Amino acid sequence: MLAKIIMIIYYLLCLFFVFITIRNLFQEENSRDRVILYLLTLVPFILRLLRFK
Amino acid sequence: MEQTTKASQNFKIISSIIFLLFVLWGGWPLLQHRNYKMEIVCGPGVTEVKKLSDSFPPLKDTPADTYVFILQGKEPGGKALIMANTHANEPEGLLAVSVMLENAVVEKGTLYLIPNFNRSASRNTRPGEGYPLYFSVTTPWGKKIFRLGNRDASPLDQWPDPDVYIHYPEKQMLSYLDIRNTNRTWPGRRNGLPMEKVTFAAMELLRHNQVDLAIDLHGAETMFPVTNCIVAPEKSMRIATLASLTVKSMEGFENHLESSPEKFRGLSHREIGDYSATLPFLLEAPIPFLDQPTGPKTEKLLLDGKDDFLLSLARKNKLFVPYDEHGWPFDKRVGQHLSVSLEIIRQYSRKNPERGLVIKNVPRYREVVEKGVGTFFHNPAEAPVERIIKF
């Protein structure tokens, strides 16, 4: 039961990080490096949210 | 200034699209693999198809639930369980049990077959080692495709892992990863994590049905000493010894004995015997694909077991099995599992006639090696729909 709760919290955390990273991506005006960094950061979270891996 | 903003916007859009394509390119095959269905054509001997959750209802409708096929003979007798894909990256067991499912006819006693014991692991993979997602076996009617899984259950189905896995009920400390390994979670726990529930359900099946024999089919590296063998605890050793000697003298292949260690907990060959009246056996066939110092982990290596690095090591006597340029092909591994399983059941039946089993129509080692394992699979396109099980 505890593991299930932790799993749910983890998915919520993933969702939160995806949300703030995409928000930062939209707000980024100057640095191309940061755009790439945000996109790279998104990959594992998206893979988990979509239950690909 | 406006131009810079526009260029920045374009860069963001283009790189986002490229990244999304990368995610789909890498992720979509994994999703397809997870949902790919393997097919079994139930042979004439299959009298009932159940699920593991029938022995332990909390497993019902979870990704860990799996099929249990029952082959009941007309004459009452003993009962045996054969399970495969405890480790889903050791698929010779899956093929051996599939051959039994499609061909075996039980005349006396009852045979329980679980082809995909750790279903979650069979829907997992090991991309870091470049595992192929599928492998196929050539049959007279075309290629039969199987999913290649991983050793442990998928983190999508059981997560988080503990820092240290404390085995229940023996309290031995094991690697955190082994909490998802169904050959470390025996005898299971009623209110445990999913893989502990899987092994608990299997224990319930063994206890409630008073199953006499449990055979767990595996594969092991050629560089690992516990390979090409039967692992048995004290109570199963007599039957295992007879089976080992018989296959050596009658069928000409080596399958030595290994004693189940008392102080290493969670393994089927230890806990089934300690927590039920069933006699457990674990069979290991050599699988070069699992060895570390090999070339790429290709489907070809999985099937023919031929590898130049292993050949070089064999010449330096670094392997625990005989190894030459013929490799260690799938047919040989599946044939060994079939012969040794049948021999264990036969030896038990000789010693306990009232609890014996009589199983017919299952090919043995020599026949599988000569004809190829694919010969024994039936074409799902020609089979009645109600006899096809997808899993």
mmCIF file of C-alpha atoms in Angstrom, chain A residues 10-11 14 18 39-53, chain B residues 19-31 34 127 156:
data_model
loop_
_atom_site.group_PDB
_atom_site.id
_atom_site.type_symbol
_atom_site.label_atom_id
_atom_site.label_comp_id
_atom_site.label_asym_id
_atom_site.label_seq_id
_atom_site.Cartn_x
_atom_site.Cartn_y
_atom_site.Cartn_z
ATOM 1 C CA TYR A 10 6.201 9.951 -8.023
ATOM 2 C CA TYR A 11 3.866 10.319 -11.011
ATOM 3 C CA CYS A 14 6.885 13.826 -12.755
ATOM 4 C CA VAL A 18 7.202 18.376 -16.803
ATOM 5 C CA LEU A 39 14.346 19.318 -23.516
ATOM 6 C CA LEU A 40 16.895 16.748 -22.333
ATOM 7 C CA THR A 41 15.565 17.024 -18.789
ATOM 8 C CA LEU A 42 12.048 16.356 -20.028
ATOM 9 C CA VAL A 43 12.864 13.010 -21.696
ATOM 10 C CA PRO A 44 12.852 10.619 -18.685
ATOM 11 C CA PHE A 45 9.822 12.307 -17.148
ATOM 12 C CA ILE A 46 7.831 12.025 -20.385
ATOM 13 C CA LEU A 47 8.898 8.385 -20.873
ATOM 14 C CA ARG A 48 7.642 7.578 -17.379
ATOM 15 C CA LEU A 49 4.409 9.578 -17.643
ATOM 16 C CA LEU A 50 3.542 7.861 -20.921
ATOM 17 C CA ARG A 51 4.593 4.542 -19.326
ATOM 18 C CA PHE A 52 6.998 3.867 -22.185
ATOM 19 C CA LYS A 53 9.846 3.052 -19.801
ATOM 20 C CA PHE B 19 13.257 15.844 -29.223
ATOM 21 C CA LEU B 20 9.680 14.636 -29.434
ATOM 22 C CA LEU B 21 10.599 12.531 -32.445
ATOM 23 C CA PHE B 22 13.534 11.068 -30.496
ATOM 24 C CA VAL B 23 11.233 10.204 -27.579
ATOM 25 C CA LEU B 24 8.766 8.495 -29.913
ATOM 26 C CA TRP B 25 11.524 6.774 -31.893
ATOM 27 C CA GLY B 26 13.010 5.288 -28.735
ATOM 28 C CA GLY B 27 9.866 4.909 -26.668
ATOM 29 C CA TRP B 28 7.243 3.629 -29.104
ATOM 30 C CA PRO B 29 8.958 0.235 -29.725
ATOM 31 C CA LEU B 30 9.155 -0.244 -25.953
ATOM 32 C CA LEU B 31 5.435 0.415 -25.613
ATOM 33 C CA ARG B 34 5.136 -4.213 -23.559
ATOM 34 C CA PRO B 127 18.075 -1.376 -23.380
ATOM 35 C CA LEU B 156 6.364 0.371 -14.236
#
